[in-house]
Short mmCIF file of C-alpha atoms and ligand atoms in Angstrom, two decimals:
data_model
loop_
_atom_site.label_atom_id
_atom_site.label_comp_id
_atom_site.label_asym_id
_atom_site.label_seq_id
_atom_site.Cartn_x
_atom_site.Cartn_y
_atom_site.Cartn_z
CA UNK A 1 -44.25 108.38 -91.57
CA UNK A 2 -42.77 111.85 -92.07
CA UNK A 3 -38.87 110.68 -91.03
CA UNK A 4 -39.63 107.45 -93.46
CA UNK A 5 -40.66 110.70 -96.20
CA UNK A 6 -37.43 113.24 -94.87
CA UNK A 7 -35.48 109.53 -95.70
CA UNK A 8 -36.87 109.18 -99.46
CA UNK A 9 -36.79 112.98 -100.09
CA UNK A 10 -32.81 113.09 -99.20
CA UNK A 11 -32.26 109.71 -101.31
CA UNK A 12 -34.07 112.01 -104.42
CA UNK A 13 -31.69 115.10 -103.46
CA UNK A 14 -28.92 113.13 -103.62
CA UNK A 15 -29.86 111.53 -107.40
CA UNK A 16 -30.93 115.18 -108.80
CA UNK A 17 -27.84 116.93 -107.30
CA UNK A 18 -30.09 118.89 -104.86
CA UNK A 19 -28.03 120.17 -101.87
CA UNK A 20 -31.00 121.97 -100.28
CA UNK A 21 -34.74 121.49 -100.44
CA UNK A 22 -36.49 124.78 -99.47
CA UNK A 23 -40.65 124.62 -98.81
CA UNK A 24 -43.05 127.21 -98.37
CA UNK A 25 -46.61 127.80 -99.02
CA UNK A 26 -47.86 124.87 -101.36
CA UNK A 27 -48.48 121.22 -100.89
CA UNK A 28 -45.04 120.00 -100.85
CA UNK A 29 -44.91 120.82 -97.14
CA UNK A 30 -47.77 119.43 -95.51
CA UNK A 31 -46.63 116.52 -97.25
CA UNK A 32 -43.33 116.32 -96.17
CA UNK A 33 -44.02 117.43 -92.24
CA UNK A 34 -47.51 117.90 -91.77
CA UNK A 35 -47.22 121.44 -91.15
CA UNK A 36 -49.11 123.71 -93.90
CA UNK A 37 -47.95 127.04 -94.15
CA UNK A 38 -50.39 130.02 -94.31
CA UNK A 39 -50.33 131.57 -97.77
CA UNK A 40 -49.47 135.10 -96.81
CA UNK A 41 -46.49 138.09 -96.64
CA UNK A 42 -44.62 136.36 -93.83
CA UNK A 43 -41.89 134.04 -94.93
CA UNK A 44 -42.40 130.79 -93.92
CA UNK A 45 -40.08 128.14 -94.61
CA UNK A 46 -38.86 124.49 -94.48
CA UNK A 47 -35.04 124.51 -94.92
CA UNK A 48 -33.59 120.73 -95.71
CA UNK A 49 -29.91 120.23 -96.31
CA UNK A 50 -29.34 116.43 -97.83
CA UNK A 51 -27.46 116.24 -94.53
CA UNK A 52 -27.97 117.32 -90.93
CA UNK A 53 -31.24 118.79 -89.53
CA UNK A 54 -34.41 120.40 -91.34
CA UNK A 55 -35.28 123.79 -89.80
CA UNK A 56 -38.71 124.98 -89.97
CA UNK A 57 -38.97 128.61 -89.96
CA UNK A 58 -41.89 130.30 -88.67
CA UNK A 59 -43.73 133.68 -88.30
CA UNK A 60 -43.26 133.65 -84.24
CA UNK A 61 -47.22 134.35 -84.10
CA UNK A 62 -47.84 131.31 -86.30
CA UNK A 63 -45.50 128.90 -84.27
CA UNK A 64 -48.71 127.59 -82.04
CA UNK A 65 -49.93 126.74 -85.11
CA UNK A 66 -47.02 123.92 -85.28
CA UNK A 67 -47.08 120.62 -84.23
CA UNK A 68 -43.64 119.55 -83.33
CA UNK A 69 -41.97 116.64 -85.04
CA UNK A 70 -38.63 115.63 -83.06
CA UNK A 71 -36.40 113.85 -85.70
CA UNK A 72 -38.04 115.38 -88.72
CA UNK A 73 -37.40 119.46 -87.82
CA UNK A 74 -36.44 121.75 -85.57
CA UNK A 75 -38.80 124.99 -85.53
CA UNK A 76 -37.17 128.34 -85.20
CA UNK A 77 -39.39 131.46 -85.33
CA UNK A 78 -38.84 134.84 -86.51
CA UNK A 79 -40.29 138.31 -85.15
CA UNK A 80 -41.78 141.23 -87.12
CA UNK A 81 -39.02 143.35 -87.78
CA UNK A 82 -36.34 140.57 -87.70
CA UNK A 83 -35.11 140.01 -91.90
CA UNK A 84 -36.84 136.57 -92.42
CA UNK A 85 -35.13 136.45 -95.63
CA UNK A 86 -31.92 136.81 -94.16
CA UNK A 87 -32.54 134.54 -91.41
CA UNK A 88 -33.46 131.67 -94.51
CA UNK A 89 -30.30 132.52 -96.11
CA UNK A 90 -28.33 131.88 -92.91
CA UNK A 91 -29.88 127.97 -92.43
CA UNK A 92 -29.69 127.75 -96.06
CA UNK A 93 -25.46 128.49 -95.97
CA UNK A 94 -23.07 127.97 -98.89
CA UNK A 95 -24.61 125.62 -101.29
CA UNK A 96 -24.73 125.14 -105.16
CA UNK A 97 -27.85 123.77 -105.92
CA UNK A 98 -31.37 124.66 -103.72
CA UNK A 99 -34.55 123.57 -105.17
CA UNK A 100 -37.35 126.18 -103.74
CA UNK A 101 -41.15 125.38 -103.86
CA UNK A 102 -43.25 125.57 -107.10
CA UNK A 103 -45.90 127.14 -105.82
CA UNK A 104 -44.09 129.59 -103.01
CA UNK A 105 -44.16 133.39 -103.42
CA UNK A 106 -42.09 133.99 -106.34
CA UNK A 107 -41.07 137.16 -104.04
CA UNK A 108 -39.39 135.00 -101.46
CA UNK A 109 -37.76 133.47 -104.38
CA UNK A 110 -36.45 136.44 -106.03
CA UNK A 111 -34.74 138.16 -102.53
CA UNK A 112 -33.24 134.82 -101.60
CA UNK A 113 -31.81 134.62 -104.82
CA UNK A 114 -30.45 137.89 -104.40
CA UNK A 115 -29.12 136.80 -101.10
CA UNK A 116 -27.44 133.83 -102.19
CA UNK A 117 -25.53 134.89 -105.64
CA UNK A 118 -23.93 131.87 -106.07
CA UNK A 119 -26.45 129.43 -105.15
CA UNK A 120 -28.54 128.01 -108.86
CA UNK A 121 -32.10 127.26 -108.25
CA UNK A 122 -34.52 124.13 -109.18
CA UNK A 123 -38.05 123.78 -108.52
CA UNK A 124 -38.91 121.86 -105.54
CA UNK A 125 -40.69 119.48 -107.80
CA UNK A 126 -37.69 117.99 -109.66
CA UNK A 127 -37.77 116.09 -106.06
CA UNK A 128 -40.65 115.94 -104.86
CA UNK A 129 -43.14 115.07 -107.58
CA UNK A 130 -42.02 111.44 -108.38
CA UNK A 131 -42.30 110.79 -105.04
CA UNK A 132 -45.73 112.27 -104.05
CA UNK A 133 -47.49 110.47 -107.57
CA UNK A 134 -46.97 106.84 -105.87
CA UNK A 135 -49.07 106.95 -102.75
CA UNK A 136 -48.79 104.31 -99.86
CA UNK A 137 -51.17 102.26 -98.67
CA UNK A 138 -52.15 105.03 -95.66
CA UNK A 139 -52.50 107.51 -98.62
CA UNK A 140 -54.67 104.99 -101.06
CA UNK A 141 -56.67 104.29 -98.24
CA UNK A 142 -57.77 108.59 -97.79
CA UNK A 143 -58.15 108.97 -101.42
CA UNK A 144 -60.55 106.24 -101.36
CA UNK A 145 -62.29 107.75 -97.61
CA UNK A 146 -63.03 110.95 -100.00
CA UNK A 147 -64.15 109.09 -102.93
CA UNK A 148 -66.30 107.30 -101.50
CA UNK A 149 -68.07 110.93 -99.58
CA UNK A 150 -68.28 112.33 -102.93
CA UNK A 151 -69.97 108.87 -104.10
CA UNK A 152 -72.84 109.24 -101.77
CA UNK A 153 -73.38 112.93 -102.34
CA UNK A 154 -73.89 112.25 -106.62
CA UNK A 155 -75.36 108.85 -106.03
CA UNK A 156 -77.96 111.16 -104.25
CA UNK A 157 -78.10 113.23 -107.26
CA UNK A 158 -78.39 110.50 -109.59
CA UNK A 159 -81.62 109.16 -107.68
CA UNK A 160 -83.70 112.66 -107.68
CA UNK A 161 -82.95 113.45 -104.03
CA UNK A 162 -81.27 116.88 -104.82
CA UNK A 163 -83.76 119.43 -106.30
CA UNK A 164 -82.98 120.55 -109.91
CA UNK A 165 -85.31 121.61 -112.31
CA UNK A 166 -86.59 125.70 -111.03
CA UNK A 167 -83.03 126.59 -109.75
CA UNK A 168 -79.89 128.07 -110.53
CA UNK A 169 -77.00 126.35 -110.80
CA UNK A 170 -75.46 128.18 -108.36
CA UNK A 171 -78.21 127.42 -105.45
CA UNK A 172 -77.45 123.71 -106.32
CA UNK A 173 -73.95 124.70 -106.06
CA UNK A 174 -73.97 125.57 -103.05
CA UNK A 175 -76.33 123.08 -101.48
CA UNK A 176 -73.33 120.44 -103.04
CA UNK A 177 -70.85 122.06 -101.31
CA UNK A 178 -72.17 122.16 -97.84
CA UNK A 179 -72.75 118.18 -98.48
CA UNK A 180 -68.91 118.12 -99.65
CA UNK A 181 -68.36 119.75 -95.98
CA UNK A 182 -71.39 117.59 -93.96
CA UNK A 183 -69.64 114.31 -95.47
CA UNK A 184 -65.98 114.81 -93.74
CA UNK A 185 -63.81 116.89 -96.12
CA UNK A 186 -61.65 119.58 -94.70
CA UNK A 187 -62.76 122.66 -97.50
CA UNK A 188 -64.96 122.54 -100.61
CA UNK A 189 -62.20 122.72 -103.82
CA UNK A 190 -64.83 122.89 -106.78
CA UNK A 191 -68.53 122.29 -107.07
CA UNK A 192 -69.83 122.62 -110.98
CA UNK A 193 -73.15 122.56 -111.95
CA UNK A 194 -73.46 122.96 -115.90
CA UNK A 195 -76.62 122.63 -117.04
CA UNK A 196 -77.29 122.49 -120.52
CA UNK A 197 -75.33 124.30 -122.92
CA UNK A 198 -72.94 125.12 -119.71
CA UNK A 199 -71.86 121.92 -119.52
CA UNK A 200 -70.27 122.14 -123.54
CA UNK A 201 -67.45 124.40 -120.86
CA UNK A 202 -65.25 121.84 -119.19
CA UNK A 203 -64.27 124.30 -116.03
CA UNK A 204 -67.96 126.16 -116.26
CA UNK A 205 -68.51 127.93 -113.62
CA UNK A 206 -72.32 127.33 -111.69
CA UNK A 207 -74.00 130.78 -112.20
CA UNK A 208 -77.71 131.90 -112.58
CA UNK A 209 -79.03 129.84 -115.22
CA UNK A 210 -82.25 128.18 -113.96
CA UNK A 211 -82.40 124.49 -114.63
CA UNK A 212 -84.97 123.40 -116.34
CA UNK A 213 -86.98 120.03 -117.46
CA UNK A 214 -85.25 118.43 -120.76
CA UNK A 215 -82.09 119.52 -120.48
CA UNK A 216 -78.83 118.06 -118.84
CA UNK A 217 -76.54 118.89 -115.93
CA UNK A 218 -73.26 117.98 -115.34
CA UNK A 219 -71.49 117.68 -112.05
CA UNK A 220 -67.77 117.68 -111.17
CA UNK A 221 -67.45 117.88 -107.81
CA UNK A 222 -64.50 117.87 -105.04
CA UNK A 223 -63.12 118.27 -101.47
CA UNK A 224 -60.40 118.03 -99.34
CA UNK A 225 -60.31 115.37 -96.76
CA UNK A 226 -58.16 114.83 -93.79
CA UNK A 227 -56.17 111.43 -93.67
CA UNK A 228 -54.90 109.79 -90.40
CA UNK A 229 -51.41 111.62 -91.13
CA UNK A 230 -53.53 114.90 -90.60
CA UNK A 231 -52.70 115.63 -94.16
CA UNK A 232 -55.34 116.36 -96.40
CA UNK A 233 -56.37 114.12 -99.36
CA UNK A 234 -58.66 115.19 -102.67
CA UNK A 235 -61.73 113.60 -104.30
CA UNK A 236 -62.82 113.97 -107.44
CA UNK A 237 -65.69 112.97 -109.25
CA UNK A 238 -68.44 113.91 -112.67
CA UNK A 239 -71.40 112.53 -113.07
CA UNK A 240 -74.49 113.43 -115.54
CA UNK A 241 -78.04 113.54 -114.89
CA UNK A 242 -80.73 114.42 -117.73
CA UNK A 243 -84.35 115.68 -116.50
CA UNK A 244 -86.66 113.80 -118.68
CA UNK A 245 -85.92 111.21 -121.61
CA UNK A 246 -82.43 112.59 -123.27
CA UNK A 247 -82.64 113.26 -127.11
CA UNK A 248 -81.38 110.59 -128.77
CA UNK A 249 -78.18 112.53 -130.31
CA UNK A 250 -77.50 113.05 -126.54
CA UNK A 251 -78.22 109.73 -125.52
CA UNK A 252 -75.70 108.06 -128.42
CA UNK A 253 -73.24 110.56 -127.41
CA UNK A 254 -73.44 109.27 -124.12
CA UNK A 255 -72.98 105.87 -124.64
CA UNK A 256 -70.04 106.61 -126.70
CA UNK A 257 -68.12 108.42 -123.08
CA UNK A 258 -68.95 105.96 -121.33
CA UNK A 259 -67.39 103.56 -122.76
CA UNK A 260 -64.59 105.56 -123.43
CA UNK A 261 -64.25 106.06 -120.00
CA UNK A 262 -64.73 102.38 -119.34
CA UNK A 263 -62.23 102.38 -121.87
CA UNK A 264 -59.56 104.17 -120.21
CA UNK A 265 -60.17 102.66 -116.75
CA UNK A 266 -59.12 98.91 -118.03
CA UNK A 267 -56.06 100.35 -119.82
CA UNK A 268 -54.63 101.74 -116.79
CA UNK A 269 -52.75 98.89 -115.39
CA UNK A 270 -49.14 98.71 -113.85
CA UNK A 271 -46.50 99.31 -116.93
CA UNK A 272 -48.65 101.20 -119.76
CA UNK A 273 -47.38 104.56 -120.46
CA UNK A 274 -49.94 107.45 -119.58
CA UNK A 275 -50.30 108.51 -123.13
CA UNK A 276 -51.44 105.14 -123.88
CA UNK A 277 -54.15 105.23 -121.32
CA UNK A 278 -54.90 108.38 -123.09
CA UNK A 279 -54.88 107.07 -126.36
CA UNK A 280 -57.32 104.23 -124.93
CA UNK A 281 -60.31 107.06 -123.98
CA UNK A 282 -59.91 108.57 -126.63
CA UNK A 283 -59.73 105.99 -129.42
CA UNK A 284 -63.63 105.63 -128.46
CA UNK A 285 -64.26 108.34 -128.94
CA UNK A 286 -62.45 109.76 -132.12
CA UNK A 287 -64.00 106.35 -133.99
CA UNK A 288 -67.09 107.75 -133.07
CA UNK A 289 -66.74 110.95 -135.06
CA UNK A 290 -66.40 112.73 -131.67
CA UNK A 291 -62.75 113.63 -131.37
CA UNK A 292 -62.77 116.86 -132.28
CA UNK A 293 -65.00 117.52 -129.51
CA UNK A 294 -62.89 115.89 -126.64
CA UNK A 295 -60.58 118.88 -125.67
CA UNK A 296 -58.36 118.00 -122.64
CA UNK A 297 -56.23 115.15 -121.93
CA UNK A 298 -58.19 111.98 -120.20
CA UNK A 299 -56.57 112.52 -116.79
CA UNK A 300 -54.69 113.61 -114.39
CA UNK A 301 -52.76 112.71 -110.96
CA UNK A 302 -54.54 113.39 -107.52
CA UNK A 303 -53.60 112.72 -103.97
CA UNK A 304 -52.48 116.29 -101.84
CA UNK A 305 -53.48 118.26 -104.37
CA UNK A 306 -56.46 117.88 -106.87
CA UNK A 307 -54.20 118.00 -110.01
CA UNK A 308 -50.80 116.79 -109.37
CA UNK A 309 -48.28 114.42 -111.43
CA UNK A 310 -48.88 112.38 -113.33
CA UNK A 311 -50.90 113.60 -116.40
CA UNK A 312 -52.57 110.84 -118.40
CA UNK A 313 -51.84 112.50 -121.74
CA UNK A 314 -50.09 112.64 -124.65
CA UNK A 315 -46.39 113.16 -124.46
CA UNK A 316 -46.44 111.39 -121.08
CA UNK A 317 -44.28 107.97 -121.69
CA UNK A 318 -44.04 107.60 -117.73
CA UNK A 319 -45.10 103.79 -117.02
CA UNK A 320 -47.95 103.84 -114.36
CA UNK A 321 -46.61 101.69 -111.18
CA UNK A 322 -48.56 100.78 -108.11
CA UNK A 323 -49.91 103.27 -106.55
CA UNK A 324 -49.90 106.17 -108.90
CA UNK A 325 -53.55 107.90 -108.45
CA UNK A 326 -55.72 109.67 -111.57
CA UNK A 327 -58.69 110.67 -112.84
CA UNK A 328 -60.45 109.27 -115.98
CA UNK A 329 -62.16 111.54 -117.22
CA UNK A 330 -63.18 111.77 -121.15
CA UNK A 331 -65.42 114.06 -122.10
CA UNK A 332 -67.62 115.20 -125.19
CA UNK A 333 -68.46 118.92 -125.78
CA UNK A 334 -70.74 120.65 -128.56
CA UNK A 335 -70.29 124.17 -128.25
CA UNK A 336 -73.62 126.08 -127.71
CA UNK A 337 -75.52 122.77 -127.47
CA UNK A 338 -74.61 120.45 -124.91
CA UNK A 339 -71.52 118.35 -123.10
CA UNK A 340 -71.01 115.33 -121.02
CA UNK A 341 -67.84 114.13 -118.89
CA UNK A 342 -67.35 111.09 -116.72
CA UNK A 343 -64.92 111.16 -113.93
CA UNK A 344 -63.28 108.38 -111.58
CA UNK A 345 -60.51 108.63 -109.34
CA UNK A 346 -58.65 104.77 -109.87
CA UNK A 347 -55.63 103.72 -108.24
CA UNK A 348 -53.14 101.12 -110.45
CA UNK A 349 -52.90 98.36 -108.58
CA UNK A 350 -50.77 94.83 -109.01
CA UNK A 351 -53.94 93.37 -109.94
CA UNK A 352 -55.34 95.85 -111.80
CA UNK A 353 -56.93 99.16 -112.32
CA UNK A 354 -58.40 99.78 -108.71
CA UNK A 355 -61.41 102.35 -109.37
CA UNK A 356 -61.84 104.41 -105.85
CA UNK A 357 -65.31 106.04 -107.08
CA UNK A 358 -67.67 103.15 -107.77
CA UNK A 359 -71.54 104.46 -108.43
CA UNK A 360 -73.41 104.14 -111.64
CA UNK A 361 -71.97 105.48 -114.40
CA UNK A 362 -75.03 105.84 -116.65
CA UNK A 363 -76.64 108.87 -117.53
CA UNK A 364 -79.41 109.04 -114.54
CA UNK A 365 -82.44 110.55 -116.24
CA UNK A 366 -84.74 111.99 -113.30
CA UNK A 367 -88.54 112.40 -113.81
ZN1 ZN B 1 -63.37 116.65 -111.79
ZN1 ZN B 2 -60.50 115.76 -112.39
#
């Protein structure tokens, strides 16, 4: 699977005039080798030239860490005191164009390109990105593994079996994220509990608030879970809950996201341009008299990362194909009063919009 992804990355140098790919920290690499570097001073990097081997280059006390792929690199390690740098600049040789890793050290970026004057630099993405947004079948097949963890863990929510009313957000928090770990995933990436006014703040962050009867909570939770490559897939999904009956502004502004989000689901099939997916959502909403209060764009891609290409938003004339992987997300937000968003991973699929996270998508009111 890796050589079959070494075989499509080199095809993509070769269109984009990329004579060197070079991958560090980030998610590019685990991606492309299965090897995930450790985010920290010592330079590691993946060095591929659009022909002849890929070197990995290693801290030498971080080469147990590797598992060896024969045919996809070769792993050569450098010592404290040896000049890393220089070392990279040697496998990267005489080339015009390298494309380095978005989200590597800018420092490693800025002495290599004082080592290589005459070398012009892309981001690693120019190559990358269109081929990580269509996943494979393997790769569907994890997203939908991790969907379907963070499924149980809300649908629990959603019935009463997680305590609410009497505790902080933050307690509930963290009792979600050791479920995100006790149902398979890898690490805990986000874990918000907004309860009422809080949840008006799309990223809000769970604090002390006490939650209390007759308010509303809002949960956007996600994880990272291994696939069978070893690589690690995200899920992503929000849900609301009100304790006791909702007010009825609340309830009609409910109704009105979800079926915006229902909305935006059935317009996300193989050929429609993102932005029209987007326009879909939020359509619903804005003939409500609610746009103004819909902030963000309606999605965006997931797979080894939980925000990756492609955006569903406007500006974004990409046609989805099969296989590209994004939230839906709408959402509604009165500042200082209340919000509500509604979140499913879906897959586009030949025969349609393929939803990954498949619980009830009402607002669950609890006691
Ligand atoms: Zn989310
Ligand atoms: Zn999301």
């Amino acid at each position: 699977m890796f050589a079959e992804r070494l075989e499509r990355v080199r095809v993509a140098m070769g269109e984009r005039g990329v004579d060197v790919l070079l991958l560090s920290a980030g998610a590019d690499l685990p991606w492309l080798c299965g090897y995930e570097a450790m985010p920290l001073e010592r330079l590691t990097l993946l060095v591929v030239p659009r022909e002849g081997d890929a070197h990995l280059l290693v801290p030498h006390l971080e080469a147990p860490r590797v598992v060896e792929r024969p045919g996809v690199f070769e792993l050569v390690t450098w010592r404290d005191g040896e000049d890393a740098v220089a070392l990279a600049a040697g496998l990267v040789g005489s080339v015009d164009t390298a494309a380095f890793g978005d989200q590597a050290w800018a420092g490693f970026l800025v002495d290599l390109l004082a080592e290589l004057p005459g070398t012009s630099f892309a981001r690693a993405s120019v190559v990358t990105a269109p081929l990580r947004m269509v996943k494979d079948a393997a790769e569907v097949e994890a997203l939908r593994r991790a969907a379907a963890a963070v499924d149980r863990i809300l649908a629990d929510v959603q019935a009463g079996r997680v305590a609410l009313a009497g505790r902080t957000e933050a307690e509930v928090a963290a009792e979600i994220g050791q479920r995100i770990l006790d149902e398979g995933h890898r690490k805990v990436n986000f874990t918000i509990v907004a309860s009422g006014p809080n949840a008006a703040s799309p990223h809000h962050e769970a604090g002390d608030r006490v939650i209390s009867e007759g308010e509303g909570v809002l949960f956007d939770i996600g994880g990272t879970m291994d696939g069978d490559d070893g690589v690690g897939y995200c899920s992503d999904i929000t849900r609301c809950v009100h304790l006791s009956e909702p007010p009825v502004a609340f309830a009609e502004l409910y109704d009105v996201l979800e079926a915006a989000q229902a909305a935006g689901v059935a317009a996300a099939t193989v050929g429609t341009p993102c932005e029209d997916v987007d326009a879909a959502a939020r359509r619903v909403i804005d003939d409500a008299g609610y746009g103004e209060f819909f902030v963000h764009r309606t999605g965006h891609g997931i797979g080894v990362e939980a925000h990756e290409h492609p955006n569903i938003v406007v500006g974004n004339d990409l046609e989805l194909v099969a296989g590209h992987a994004f939230s839906i997300e709408p959402g509604i937000y009165v500042p200082g009063t209340w919000g509500a968003r509604l979140e499913d991973i879906v897959v586009a699929a030949a025969d349609g919009p393929d939803p990954l996270n498949t619980i009830d998508h009402g607002l669950a009111v609890l006691g």
